[in-house]
Amino acid sequence: MMGLDGRDGSVAGAHILVVDDDPRLRRLLQRYLTEHGFRISAASSAAEARQVLGFMQPDAMVLDVTMPGENGLALTRALRQEGQDLPILLLTARGEPEDRITGLEAGADDYLGKPFEPRELLLRLKAHLRRFAPPAPSDNLRVVRLGGLEFDPARGLLSGPEGSVHLTGGEVALLSALARRPNEVLGRDEIARLLDMEEIGERAVDVQVTRLRRRIEPDPREPRFLQTVRGKGYVLKPGM
C-alpha cells in the first residue's frame, strides 16, 4: 500500500509493475525506481504481466508498447475492459503526438517516448500516483449527482446503484477537475494544464472526455452532464 511522504509530496513505497521485453531496460528501471523508494515487480511480456496481476495488485504499471505477442496497447485495452483502474504509463520508440493519442484511446494515463530520461519517468509516475491517491479532505468539496451516479471529489469515487464504478487515474483527474467547478466552462488548454497533458495537446483532453462520457452518460452521443461548449471547452452540469 502506498503512502504520501510529507517531506516532498512524493509517493513512497508504491508498487510498480515494469513490463518490457528488453532485459537491460528492465534492470535499469528496477534499480533506478528501487533507489527512489518504490517496490518493483518486472515482467518480460504481456503473458508474464498477467501472471503477476493474478496474485498481486500493483499501484501503477510501466508498459512497453512494442513487445512481441500481445503488445502494450492490446494489453492496456484488455486490462481496462477487465476493470483494472491502476495508472498505466506506456513506453515506446514512437513518440509522435498521434501515437500518444492512440495510447490514451487504448486507456493509458500517459505516454513516454524512448529514449527517455529516468528522472522524467520518475516525475510522471509520482504525478499519477499522487493524482490517484485520495485527496486531503476539504470543506468545499461536495458530492456531485450525475443522474443515478454520485461522484465524491474528496475520495475520487464514482458510485451507482450497483456499487463503485471503475475509473482510470486519468478519468478520476478529469472528473475531479470538473466537479470542483460545476456549471463552469473549462477551456481545453486549462484542462490540459490541470491534467499535466500540455505536451500532448488539446486532442488528448478530447480523448479523456470521450472516455469519461462512456462512464457517466446514459447516452454518450447525447451528453447530459459533461457538455461541450462550442469554441470554449467543457462544462459539468450535475443533476438527476
mmCIF file of N, CA, C and O in Angstrom, residues 57-157:
data_model
loop_
_atom_site.group_PDB
_atom_site.id
_atom_site.type_symbol
_atom_site.label_atom_id
_atom_site.label_comp_id
_atom_site.label_asym_id
_atom_site.label_seq_id
_atom_site.Cartn_x
_atom_site.Cartn_y
_atom_site.Cartn_z
ATOM 1 N N GLN A 57 -1.756 -6.790 -6.765
ATOM 2 C CA GLN A 57 -2.276 -5.588 -7.409
ATOM 3 C C GLN A 57 -1.279 -4.448 -7.234
ATOM 4 O O GLN A 57 -1.191 -3.852 -6.167
ATOM 5 N N PRO A 58 -0.490 -4.131 -8.270
ATOM 6 C CA PRO A 58 0.446 -3.008 -8.148
ATOM 7 C C PRO A 58 -0.293 -1.680 -8.117
ATOM 8 O O PRO A 58 -1.490 -1.600 -8.440
ATOM 9 N N ASP A 59 0.428 -0.642 -7.728
ATOM 10 C CA ASP A 59 -0.156 0.700 -7.694
ATOM 11 C C ASP A 59 -0.107 1.385 -9.051
ATOM 12 O O ASP A 59 -0.880 2.307 -9.315
ATOM 13 N N ALA A 60 0.803 0.964 -9.925
ATOM 14 C CA ALA A 60 0.928 1.540 -11.260
ATOM 15 C C ALA A 60 1.709 0.577 -12.140
ATOM 16 O O ALA A 60 2.396 -0.327 -11.647
ATOM 17 N N MET A 61 1.608 0.785 -13.456
ATOM 18 C CA MET A 61 2.308 -0.072 -14.407
ATOM 19 C C MET A 61 3.069 0.785 -15.414
ATOM 20 O O MET A 61 2.532 1.779 -15.925
ATOM 21 N N VAL A 62 4.319 0.412 -15.687
ATOM 22 C CA VAL A 62 5.109 0.993 -16.770
ATOM 23 C C VAL A 62 5.193 -0.088 -17.834
ATOM 24 O O VAL A 62 5.740 -1.166 -17.597
ATOM 25 N N LEU A 63 4.650 0.186 -19.022
ATOM 26 C CA LEU A 63 4.384 -0.868 -20.003
ATOM 27 C C LEU A 63 4.938 -0.502 -21.377
ATOM 28 O O LEU A 63 4.589 0.549 -21.935
ATOM 29 N N ASP A 64 5.783 -1.375 -21.918
ATOM 30 C CA ASP A 64 6.320 -1.175 -23.263
ATOM 31 C C ASP A 64 5.246 -1.475 -24.299
ATOM 32 O O ASP A 64 4.464 -2.414 -24.152
ATOM 33 N N VAL A 65 5.201 -0.674 -25.366
ATOM 34 C CA VAL A 65 4.198 -0.863 -26.407
ATOM 35 C C VAL A 65 4.593 -1.967 -27.375
ATOM 36 O O VAL A 65 3.798 -2.850 -27.705
ATOM 37 N N THR A 66 5.837 -1.948 -27.838
ATOM 38 C CA THR A 66 6.236 -2.803 -28.966
ATOM 39 C C THR A 66 6.861 -4.111 -28.504
ATOM 40 O O THR A 66 8.015 -4.416 -28.798
ATOM 41 N N MET A 67 6.100 -4.909 -27.781
ATOM 42 C CA MET A 67 6.560 -6.235 -27.365
ATOM 43 C C MET A 67 6.047 -7.281 -28.341
ATOM 44 O O MET A 67 4.987 -7.104 -28.951
ATOM 45 N N PRO A 68 6.782 -8.379 -28.509
ATOM 46 C CA PRO A 68 6.263 -9.469 -29.338
ATOM 47 C C PRO A 68 5.050 -10.112 -28.686
ATOM 48 O O PRO A 68 4.866 -10.037 -27.474
ATOM 49 N N GLY A 69 4.207 -10.720 -29.522
ATOM 50 C CA GLY A 69 2.981 -11.299 -28.994
ATOM 51 C C GLY A 69 1.974 -10.198 -28.722
ATOM 52 O O GLY A 69 1.805 -9.269 -29.514
ATOM 53 N N GLU A 70 1.285 -10.281 -27.607
ATOM 54 C CA GLU A 70 0.328 -9.243 -27.230
ATOM 55 C C GLU A 70 1.099 -7.972 -26.880
ATOM 56 O O GLU A 70 1.886 -7.957 -25.939
ATOM 57 N N ASN A 71 0.891 -6.914 -27.638
ATOM 58 C CA ASN A 71 1.668 -5.699 -27.383
ATOM 59 C C ASN A 71 1.046 -4.867 -26.263
ATOM 60 O O ASN A 71 -0.014 -5.206 -25.721
ATOM 61 N N GLY A 72 1.713 -3.765 -25.929
ATOM 62 C CA GLY A 72 1.276 -2.961 -24.801
ATOM 63 C C GLY A 72 -0.079 -2.317 -24.984
ATOM 64 O O GLY A 72 -0.852 -2.185 -24.026
ATOM 65 N N LEU A 73 -0.399 -1.896 -26.210
ATOM 66 C CA LEU A 73 -1.709 -1.284 -26.468
ATOM 67 C C LEU A 73 -2.828 -2.307 -26.268
ATOM 68 O O LEU A 73 -3.851 -2.000 -25.642
ATOM 69 N N ALA A 74 -2.623 -3.513 -26.795
ATOM 70 C CA ALA A 74 -3.642 -4.555 -26.645
ATOM 71 C C ALA A 74 -3.829 -4.932 -25.180
ATOM 72 O O ALA A 74 -4.965 -5.123 -24.713
ATOM 73 N N LEU A 75 -2.726 -5.021 -24.441
ATOM 74 C CA LEU A 75 -2.827 -5.359 -23.025
ATOM 75 C C LEU A 75 -3.552 -4.256 -22.262
ATOM 76 O O LEU A 75 -4.384 -4.534 -21.393
ATOM 77 N N THR A 76 -3.244 -3.003 -22.592
ATOM 78 C CA THR A 76 -3.911 -1.885 -21.927
ATOM 79 C C THR A 76 -5.417 -1.940 -22.155
ATOM 80 O O THR A 76 -6.214 -1.814 -21.209
ATOM 81 N N ARG A 77 -5.821 -2.131 -23.406
ATOM 82 C CA ARG A 77 -7.257 -2.214 -23.707
ATOM 83 C C ARG A 77 -7.920 -3.344 -22.924
ATOM 84 O O ARG A 77 -9.005 -3.184 -22.358
ATOM 85 N N ALA A 78 -7.258 -4.507 -22.909
ATOM 86 C CA ALA A 78 -7.832 -5.662 -22.225
ATOM 87 C C ALA A 78 -7.964 -5.414 -20.724
ATOM 88 O O ALA A 78 -8.990 -5.741 -20.118
ATOM 89 N N LEU A 79 -6.939 -4.809 -20.127
ATOM 90 C CA LEU A 79 -6.987 -4.550 -18.690
ATOM 91 C C LEU A 79 -8.101 -3.564 -18.346
ATOM 92 O O LEU A 79 -8.796 -3.720 -17.335
ATOM 93 N N ARG A 80 -8.291 -2.549 -19.174
ATOM 94 C CA ARG A 80 -9.381 -1.595 -18.919
ATOM 95 C C ARG A 80 -10.740 -2.268 -19.048
ATOM 96 O O ARG A 80 -11.649 -2.011 -18.247
ATOM 97 N N GLN A 81 -10.878 -3.146 -20.031
ATOM 98 C CA GLN A 81 -12.141 -3.863 -20.203
ATOM 99 C C GLN A 81 -12.420 -4.784 -19.021
ATOM 100 O O GLN A 81 -13.575 -5.034 -18.680
ATOM 101 N N GLU A 82 -11.347 -5.266 -18.389
ATOM 102 C CA GLU A 82 -11.492 -6.152 -17.231
ATOM 103 C C GLU A 82 -11.705 -5.372 -15.932
ATOM 104 O O GLU A 82 -11.895 -5.970 -14.881
ATOM 105 N N GLY A 83 -11.652 -4.030 -16.019
ATOM 106 C CA GLY A 83 -11.889 -3.212 -14.833
ATOM 107 C C GLY A 83 -10.658 -2.793 -14.073
ATOM 108 O O GLY A 83 -10.763 -2.209 -12.998
ATOM 109 N N GLN A 84 -9.469 -3.072 -14.600
ATOM 110 C CA GLN A 84 -8.232 -2.637 -13.951
ATOM 111 C C GLN A 84 -8.119 -1.118 -14.076
ATOM 112 O O GLN A 84 -8.136 -0.582 -15.174
ATOM 113 N N ASP A 85 -8.006 -0.445 -12.943
ATOM 114 C CA ASP A 85 -8.003 1.021 -12.970
ATOM 115 C C ASP A 85 -6.691 1.634 -12.506
ATOM 116 O O ASP A 85 -6.609 2.831 -12.256
ATOM 117 N N LEU A 86 -5.619 0.832 -12.404
ATOM 118 C CA LEU A 86 -4.338 1.382 -11.974
ATOM 119 C C LEU A 86 -3.769 2.297 -13.059
ATOM 120 O O LEU A 86 -4.039 2.106 -14.243
ATOM 121 N N PRO A 87 -2.972 3.312 -12.682
ATOM 122 C CA PRO A 87 -2.325 4.157 -13.689
ATOM 123 C C PRO A 87 -1.395 3.339 -14.583
ATOM 124 O O PRO A 87 -0.618 2.525 -14.094
ATOM 125 N N ILE A 88 -1.499 3.549 -15.894
ATOM 126 C CA ILE A 88 -0.646 2.862 -16.870
ATOM 127 C C ILE A 88 0.128 3.902 -17.662
ATOM 128 O O ILE A 88 -0.473 4.794 -18.279
ATOM 129 N N LEU A 89 1.460 3.793 -17.639
ATOM 130 C CA LEU A 89 2.333 4.675 -18.410
ATOM 131 C C LEU A 89 2.991 3.840 -19.495
ATOM 132 O O LEU A 89 3.698 2.883 -19.196
ATOM 133 N N LEU A 90 2.731 4.196 -20.754
ATOM 134 C CA LEU A 90 3.267 3.444 -21.881
ATOM 135 C C LEU A 90 4.637 3.966 -22.296
ATOM 136 O O LEU A 90 4.880 5.176 -22.272
ATOM 137 N N LEU A 91 5.508 3.046 -22.704
ATOM 138 C CA LEU A 91 6.826 3.380 -23.241
ATOM 139 C C LEU A 91 6.894 2.921 -24.695
ATOM 140 O O LEU A 91 6.463 1.809 -25.005
ATOM 141 N N THR A 92 7.428 3.745 -25.572
ATOM 142 C CA THR A 92 7.553 3.347 -26.962
ATOM 143 C C THR A 92 8.644 4.129 -27.666
ATOM 144 O O THR A 92 8.958 5.256 -27.282
ATOM 145 N N ALA A 93 9.213 3.505 -28.688
ATOM 146 C CA ALA A 93 10.201 4.202 -29.505
ATOM 147 C C ALA A 93 9.534 5.217 -30.420
ATOM 148 O O ALA A 93 10.200 6.071 -31.001
ATOM 149 N N ARG A 94 8.216 5.130 -30.565
ATOM 150 C CA ARG A 94 7.468 6.062 -31.398
ATOM 151 C C ARG A 94 6.800 7.091 -30.492
ATOM 152 O O ARG A 94 5.851 6.782 -29.792
ATOM 153 N N GLY A 95 7.318 8.323 -30.518
ATOM 154 C CA GLY A 95 6.837 9.331 -29.594
ATOM 155 C C GLY A 95 6.065 10.456 -30.240
ATOM 156 O O GLY A 95 5.937 11.543 -29.669
ATOM 157 N N GLU A 96 5.512 10.232 -31.457
ATOM 158 C CA GLU A 96 4.755 11.273 -32.140
ATOM 159 C C GLU A 96 3.423 11.519 -31.427
ATOM 160 O O GLU A 96 2.873 10.610 -30.791
ATOM 161 N N PRO A 97 2.887 12.748 -31.529
ATOM 162 C CA PRO A 97 1.606 13.055 -30.867
ATOM 163 C C PRO A 97 0.494 12.068 -31.219
ATOM 164 O O PRO A 97 -0.299 11.686 -30.352
ATOM 165 N N GLU A 98 0.435 11.636 -32.499
ATOM 166 C CA GLU A 98 -0.624 10.708 -32.898
ATOM 167 C C GLU A 98 -0.492 9.380 -32.165
ATOM 168 O O GLU A 98 -1.496 8.749 -31.804
ATOM 169 N N ASP A 99 0.751 8.945 -31.927
ATOM 170 C CA ASP A 99 0.961 7.706 -31.183
ATOM 171 C C ASP A 99 0.509 7.858 -29.737
ATOM 172 O O ASP A 99 -0.035 6.926 -29.141
ATOM 173 N N ARG A 100 0.744 9.026 -29.181
ATOM 174 C CA ARG A 100 0.316 9.272 -27.798
ATOM 175 C C ARG A 100 -1.208 9.256 -27.694
ATOM 176 O O ARG A 100 -1.775 8.718 -26.734
ATOM 177 N N ILE A 101 -1.875 9.846 -28.688
ATOM 178 C CA ILE A 101 -3.330 9.828 -28.701
ATOM 179 C C ILE A 101 -3.839 8.392 -28.761
ATOM 180 O O ILE A 101 -4.781 8.013 -28.057
ATOM 181 N N THR A 102 -3.211 7.568 -29.595
ATOM 182 C CA THR A 102 -3.590 6.160 -29.697
ATOM 183 C C THR A 102 -3.458 5.466 -28.347
ATOM 184 O O THR A 102 -4.312 4.663 -27.957
ATOM 185 N N GLY A 103 -2.373 5.773 -27.624
ATOM 186 C CA GLY A 103 -2.190 5.188 -26.303
ATOM 187 C C GLY A 103 -3.270 5.611 -25.325
ATOM 188 O O GLY A 103 -3.790 4.793 -24.553
ATOM 189 N N LEU A 104 -3.641 6.887 -25.354
ATOM 190 C CA LEU A 104 -4.696 7.373 -24.470
ATOM 191 C C LEU A 104 -6.042 6.743 -24.827
ATOM 192 O O LEU A 104 -6.837 6.398 -23.951
ATOM 193 N N GLU A 105 -6.302 6.589 -26.125
ATOM 194 C CA GLU A 105 -7.552 5.962 -26.548
ATOM 195 C C GLU A 105 -7.625 4.513 -26.089
ATOM 196 O O GLU A 105 -8.711 3.988 -25.828
ATOM 197 N N ALA A 106 -6.473 3.867 -25.978
ATOM 198 C CA ALA A 106 -6.445 2.482 -25.501
ATOM 199 C C ALA A 106 -6.729 2.392 -24.005
ATOM 200 O O ALA A 106 -7.052 1.313 -23.506
ATOM 201 N N GLY A 107 -6.601 3.520 -23.305
ATOM 202 C CA GLY A 107 -6.868 3.527 -21.868
ATOM 203 C C GLY A 107 -5.680 3.864 -21.002
ATOM 204 O O GLY A 107 -5.772 3.828 -19.770
ATOM 205 N N ALA A 108 -4.538 4.208 -21.625
ATOM 206 C CA ALA A 108 -3.360 4.577 -20.835
ATOM 207 C C ALA A 108 -3.530 5.954 -20.218
ATOM 208 O O ALA A 108 -4.316 6.782 -20.702
ATOM 209 N N ASP A 109 -2.794 6.205 -19.147
ATOM 210 C CA ASP A 109 -2.821 7.514 -18.492
ATOM 211 C C ASP A 109 -1.713 8.428 -18.988
ATOM 212 O O ASP A 109 -1.812 9.649 -18.864
ATOM 213 N N ASP A 110 -0.661 7.848 -19.551
ATOM 214 C CA ASP A 110 0.467 8.666 -20.009
ATOM 215 C C ASP A 110 1.256 7.877 -21.031
ATOM 216 O O ASP A 110 1.063 6.664 -21.202
ATOM 217 N N TYR A 111 2.191 8.575 -21.690
ATOM 218 C CA TYR A 111 2.902 8.008 -22.836
ATOM 219 C C TYR A 111 4.268 8.666 -22.885
ATOM 220 O O TYR A 111 4.362 9.887 -22.932
ATOM 221 N N LEU A 112 5.320 7.882 -22.845
ATOM 222 C CA LEU A 112 6.681 8.419 -22.833
ATOM 223 C C LEU A 112 7.486 7.775 -23.952
ATOM 224 O O LEU A 112 7.564 6.558 -24.057
ATOM 225 N N GLY A 113 8.062 8.614 -24.831
ATOM 226 C CA GLY A 113 8.829 8.103 -25.955
ATOM 227 C C GLY A 113 10.254 7.734 -25.574
ATOM 228 O O GLY A 113 10.883 8.384 -24.746
ATOM 229 N N LYS A 114 10.765 6.657 -26.164
ATOM 230 C CA LYS A 114 12.155 6.247 -25.968
ATOM 231 C C LYS A 114 13.036 6.957 -26.990
ATOM 232 O O LYS A 114 12.613 7.170 -28.133
ATOM 233 N N PRO A 115 14.265 7.286 -26.641
ATOM 234 C CA PRO A 115 14.852 7.178 -25.295
ATOM 235 C C PRO A 115 14.298 8.267 -24.385
ATOM 236 O O PRO A 115 13.847 9.315 -24.845
ATOM 237 N N PHE A 116 14.327 8.016 -23.083
ATOM 238 C CA PHE A 116 13.800 8.979 -22.121
ATOM 239 C C PHE A 116 14.756 9.077 -20.941
ATOM 240 O O PHE A 116 15.579 8.188 -20.700
ATOM 241 N N GLU A 117 14.632 10.166 -20.231
ATOM 242 C CA GLU A 117 15.401 10.344 -19.010
ATOM 243 C C GLU A 117 14.686 9.643 -17.860
ATOM 244 O O GLU A 117 13.491 9.887 -17.643
ATOM 245 N N PRO A 118 15.351 8.757 -17.123
ATOM 246 C CA PRO A 118 14.694 8.095 -15.995
ATOM 247 C C PRO A 118 14.055 9.083 -15.021
ATOM 248 O O PRO A 118 13.012 8.793 -14.441
ATOM 249 N N ARG A 119 14.679 10.248 -14.879
ATOM 250 C CA ARG A 119 14.119 11.264 -13.971
ATOM 251 C C ARG A 119 12.727 11.710 -14.436
ATOM 252 O O ARG A 119 11.835 11.931 -13.619
ATOM 253 N N GLU A 120 12.539 11.818 -15.762
ATOM 254 C CA GLU A 120 11.228 12.212 -16.263
ATOM 255 C C GLU A 120 10.193 11.131 -15.972
ATOM 256 O O GLU A 120 9.065 11.424 -15.572
ATOM 257 N N LEU A 121 10.573 9.878 -16.169
ATOM 258 C CA LEU A 121 9.670 8.780 -15.834
ATOM 259 C C LEU A 121 9.297 8.821 -14.360
ATOM 260 O O LEU A 121 8.125 8.654 -13.988
ATOM 261 N N LEU A 122 10.283 9.056 -13.514
ATOM 262 C CA LEU A 122 10.047 9.129 -12.072
ATOM 263 C C LEU A 122 9.042 10.223 -11.731
ATOM 264 O O LEU A 122 8.089 10.003 -10.972
ATOM 265 N N LEU A 123 9.224 11.403 -12.303
ATOM 266 C CA LEU A 123 8.326 12.522 -12.017
ATOM 267 C C LEU A 123 6.921 12.242 -12.508
ATOM 268 O O LEU A 123 5.932 12.570 -11.833
ATOM 269 N N ARG A 124 6.806 11.642 -13.688
ATOM 270 C CA ARG A 124 5.474 11.328 -14.217
ATOM 271 C C ARG A 124 4.777 10.279 -13.354
ATOM 272 O O ARG A 124 3.573 10.383 -13.080
ATOM 273 N N LEU A 125 5.510 9.266 -12.926
ATOM 274 C CA LEU A 125 4.922 8.251 -12.053
ATOM 275 C C LEU A 125 4.408 8.870 -10.759
ATOM 276 O O LEU A 125 3.299 8.577 -10.310
ATOM 277 N N LYS A 126 5.229 9.721 -10.154
ATOM 278 C CA LYS A 126 4.819 10.360 -8.901
ATOM 279 C C LYS A 126 3.566 11.196 -9.104
ATOM 280 O O LYS A 126 2.662 11.198 -8.261
ATOM 281 N N ALA A 127 3.497 11.908 -10.231
ATOM 282 C CA ALA A 127 2.330 12.748 -10.502
ATOM 283 C C ALA A 127 1.070 11.900 -10.614
ATOM 284 O O ALA A 127 0.018 12.245 -10.052
ATOM 285 N N HIS A 128 1.153 10.772 -11.321
ATOM 286 C CA HIS A 128 -0.032 9.928 -11.484
ATOM 287 C C HIS A 128 -0.415 9.250 -10.173
ATOM 288 O O HIS A 128 -1.608 9.115 -9.877
ATOM 289 N N LEU A 129 0.551 8.841 -9.399
ATOM 290 C CA LEU A 129 0.239 8.203 -8.125
ATOM 291 C C LEU A 129 -0.386 9.193 -7.146
ATOM 292 O O LEU A 129 -1.306 8.854 -6.411
ATOM 293 N N ARG A 130 0.120 10.440 -7.123
ATOM 294 C CA ARG A 130 -0.491 11.470 -6.268
ATOM 295 C C ARG A 130 -1.918 11.742 -6.706
ATOM 296 O O ARG A 130 -2.815 11.910 -5.883
ATOM 297 N N ARG A 131 -2.136 11.796 -8.019
ATOM 298 C CA ARG A 131 -3.469 12.069 -8.538
ATOM 299 C C ARG A 131 -4.418 10.939 -8.188
ATOM 300 O O ARG A 131 -5.605 11.154 -7.923
ATOM 301 N N PHE A 132 -3.894 9.713 -8.181
ATOM 302 C CA PHE A 132 -4.728 8.543 -7.932
ATOM 303 C C PHE A 132 -5.043 8.384 -6.452
ATOM 304 O O PHE A 132 -6.047 7.776 -6.091
ATOM 305 N N ALA A 133 -4.181 8.922 -5.591
ATOM 306 C CA ALA A 133 -4.395 8.817 -4.150
ATOM 307 C C ALA A 133 -5.542 9.719 -3.722
ATOM 308 O O ALA A 133 -5.783 10.765 -4.329
ATOM 309 N N PRO A 134 -6.295 9.344 -2.678
ATOM 310 C CA PRO A 134 -7.386 10.196 -2.215
ATOM 311 C C PRO A 134 -6.863 11.558 -1.796
ATOM 312 O O PRO A 134 -5.905 11.651 -1.035
ATOM 313 N N PRO A 135 -7.487 12.650 -2.257
ATOM 314 C CA PRO A 135 -7.044 13.970 -1.862
ATOM 315 C C PRO A 135 -7.375 14.270 -0.409
ATOM 316 O O PRO A 135 -8.210 13.599 0.199
ATOM 317 N N ALA A 136 -6.712 15.256 0.134
ATOM 318 C CA ALA A 136 -6.984 15.662 1.510
ATOM 319 C C ALA A 136 -8.407 16.205 1.611
ATOM 320 O O ALA A 136 -8.899 16.855 0.685
ATOM 321 N N PRO A 137 -9.101 15.948 2.729
ATOM 322 C CA PRO A 137 -10.464 16.449 2.882
ATOM 323 C C PRO A 137 -10.512 17.968 2.762
ATOM 324 O O PRO A 137 -9.605 18.674 3.160
ATOM 325 N N SER A 138 -11.622 18.445 2.215
ATOM 326 C CA SER A 138 -11.810 19.888 2.068
ATOM 327 C C SER A 138 -13.289 20.196 2.218
ATOM 328 O O SER A 138 -14.150 19.477 1.703
ATOM 329 N N ASP A 139 -13.605 21.285 2.917
ATOM 330 C CA ASP A 139 -14.991 21.640 3.187
ATOM 331 C C ASP A 139 -15.773 21.988 1.923
ATOM 332 O O ASP A 139 -16.995 21.869 1.890
ATOM 333 N N ASN A 140 -15.090 22.472 0.890
ATOM 334 C CA ASN A 140 -15.807 22.924 -0.296
ATOM 335 C C ASN A 140 -15.921 21.853 -1.374
ATOM 336 O O ASN A 140 -16.311 22.145 -2.496
ATOM 337 N N LEU A 141 -15.586 20.611 -1.045
ATOM 338 C CA LEU A 141 -15.736 19.517 -1.997
ATOM 339 C C LEU A 141 -17.030 18.766 -1.699
ATOM 340 O O LEU A 141 -17.125 18.054 -0.702
ATOM 341 N N ARG A 142 -18.024 18.950 -2.547
ATOM 342 C CA ARG A 142 -19.319 18.327 -2.337
ATOM 343 C C ARG A 142 -19.525 17.173 -3.309
ATOM 344 O O ARG A 142 -19.008 17.178 -4.415
ATOM 345 N N VAL A 143 -20.314 16.207 -2.875
ATOM 346 C CA VAL A 143 -20.666 15.095 -3.743
ATOM 347 C C VAL A 143 -21.502 15.627 -4.901
ATOM 348 O O VAL A 143 -22.412 16.435 -4.715
ATOM 349 N N VAL A 144 -21.172 15.181 -6.106
ATOM 350 C CA VAL A 144 -21.849 15.635 -7.316
ATOM 351 C C VAL A 144 -22.772 14.529 -7.813
ATOM 352 O O VAL A 144 -22.356 13.373 -7.952
ATOM 353 N N ARG A 145 -24.010 14.894 -8.094
ATOM 354 C CA ARG A 145 -25.000 13.933 -8.575
ATOM 355 C C ARG A 145 -25.060 13.973 -10.092
ATOM 356 O O ARG A 145 -25.215 15.042 -10.691
ATOM 357 N N LEU A 146 -24.920 12.812 -10.718
ATOM 358 C CA LEU A 146 -24.964 12.698 -12.172
ATOM 359 C C LEU A 146 -25.979 11.618 -12.528
ATOM 360 O O LEU A 146 -25.635 10.466 -12.780
ATOM 361 N N GLY A 147 -27.264 11.991 -12.501
ATOM 362 C CA GLY A 147 -28.316 11.010 -12.726
ATOM 363 C C GLY A 147 -28.322 9.988 -11.613
ATOM 364 O O GLY A 147 -28.436 10.336 -10.427
ATOM 365 N N GLY A 148 -28.165 8.712 -11.968
ATOM 366 C CA GLY A 148 -28.140 7.659 -10.958
ATOM 367 C C GLY A 148 -26.783 7.443 -10.332
ATOM 368 O O GLY A 148 -26.615 6.538 -9.508
ATOM 369 N N LEU A 149 -25.799 8.270 -10.696
ATOM 370 C CA LEU A 149 -24.449 8.144 -10.169
ATOM 371 C C LEU A 149 -24.130 9.295 -9.226
ATOM 372 O O LEU A 149 -24.701 10.377 -9.324
ATOM 373 N N GLU A 150 -23.199 9.049 -8.322
ATOM 374 C CA GLU A 150 -22.675 10.093 -7.432
ATOM 375 C C GLU A 150 -21.156 10.066 -7.496
ATOM 376 O O GLU A 150 -20.547 8.990 -7.461
ATOM 377 N N PHE A 151 -20.567 11.264 -7.588
ATOM 378 C CA PHE A 151 -19.104 11.357 -7.580
ATOM 379 C C PHE A 151 -18.664 12.163 -6.371
ATOM 380 O O PHE A 151 -19.128 13.282 -6.144
ATOM 381 N N ASP A 152 -17.765 11.571 -5.593
ATOM 382 C CA ASP A 152 -17.207 12.223 -4.407
ATOM 383 C C ASP A 152 -15.800 12.708 -4.743
ATOM 384 O O ASP A 152 -14.862 11.910 -4.775
ATOM 385 N N PRO A 153 -15.621 14.025 -5.001
ATOM 386 C CA PRO A 153 -14.287 14.530 -5.353
ATOM 387 C C PRO A 153 -13.263 14.337 -4.250
ATOM 388 O O PRO A 153 -12.068 14.230 -4.523
ATOM 389 N N ALA A 154 -13.709 14.321 -2.999
ATOM 390 C CA ALA A 154 -12.779 14.176 -1.879
ATOM 391 C C ALA A 154 -12.119 12.804 -1.876
ATOM 392 O O ALA A 154 -10.990 12.648 -1.416
ATOM 393 N N ARG A 155 -12.829 11.793 -2.402
ATOM 394 C CA ARG A 155 -12.289 10.431 -2.428
ATOM 395 C C ARG A 155 -11.994 9.940 -3.838
ATOM 396 O O ARG A 155 -11.429 8.861 -4.008
ATOM 397 N N GLY A 156 -12.379 10.725 -4.851
ATOM 398 C CA GLY A 156 -12.191 10.292 -6.230
ATOM 399 C C GLY A 156 -13.007 9.056 -6.546
ATOM 400 O O GLY A 156 -12.581 8.191 -7.307
ATOM 401 N N LEU A 157 -14.222 8.957 -5.978
ATOM 402 C CA LEU A 157 -15.027 7.744 -6.073
ATOM 403 C C LEU A 157 -16.328 8.022 -6.807
ATOM 404 O O LEU A 157 -17.094 8.911 -6.427
#
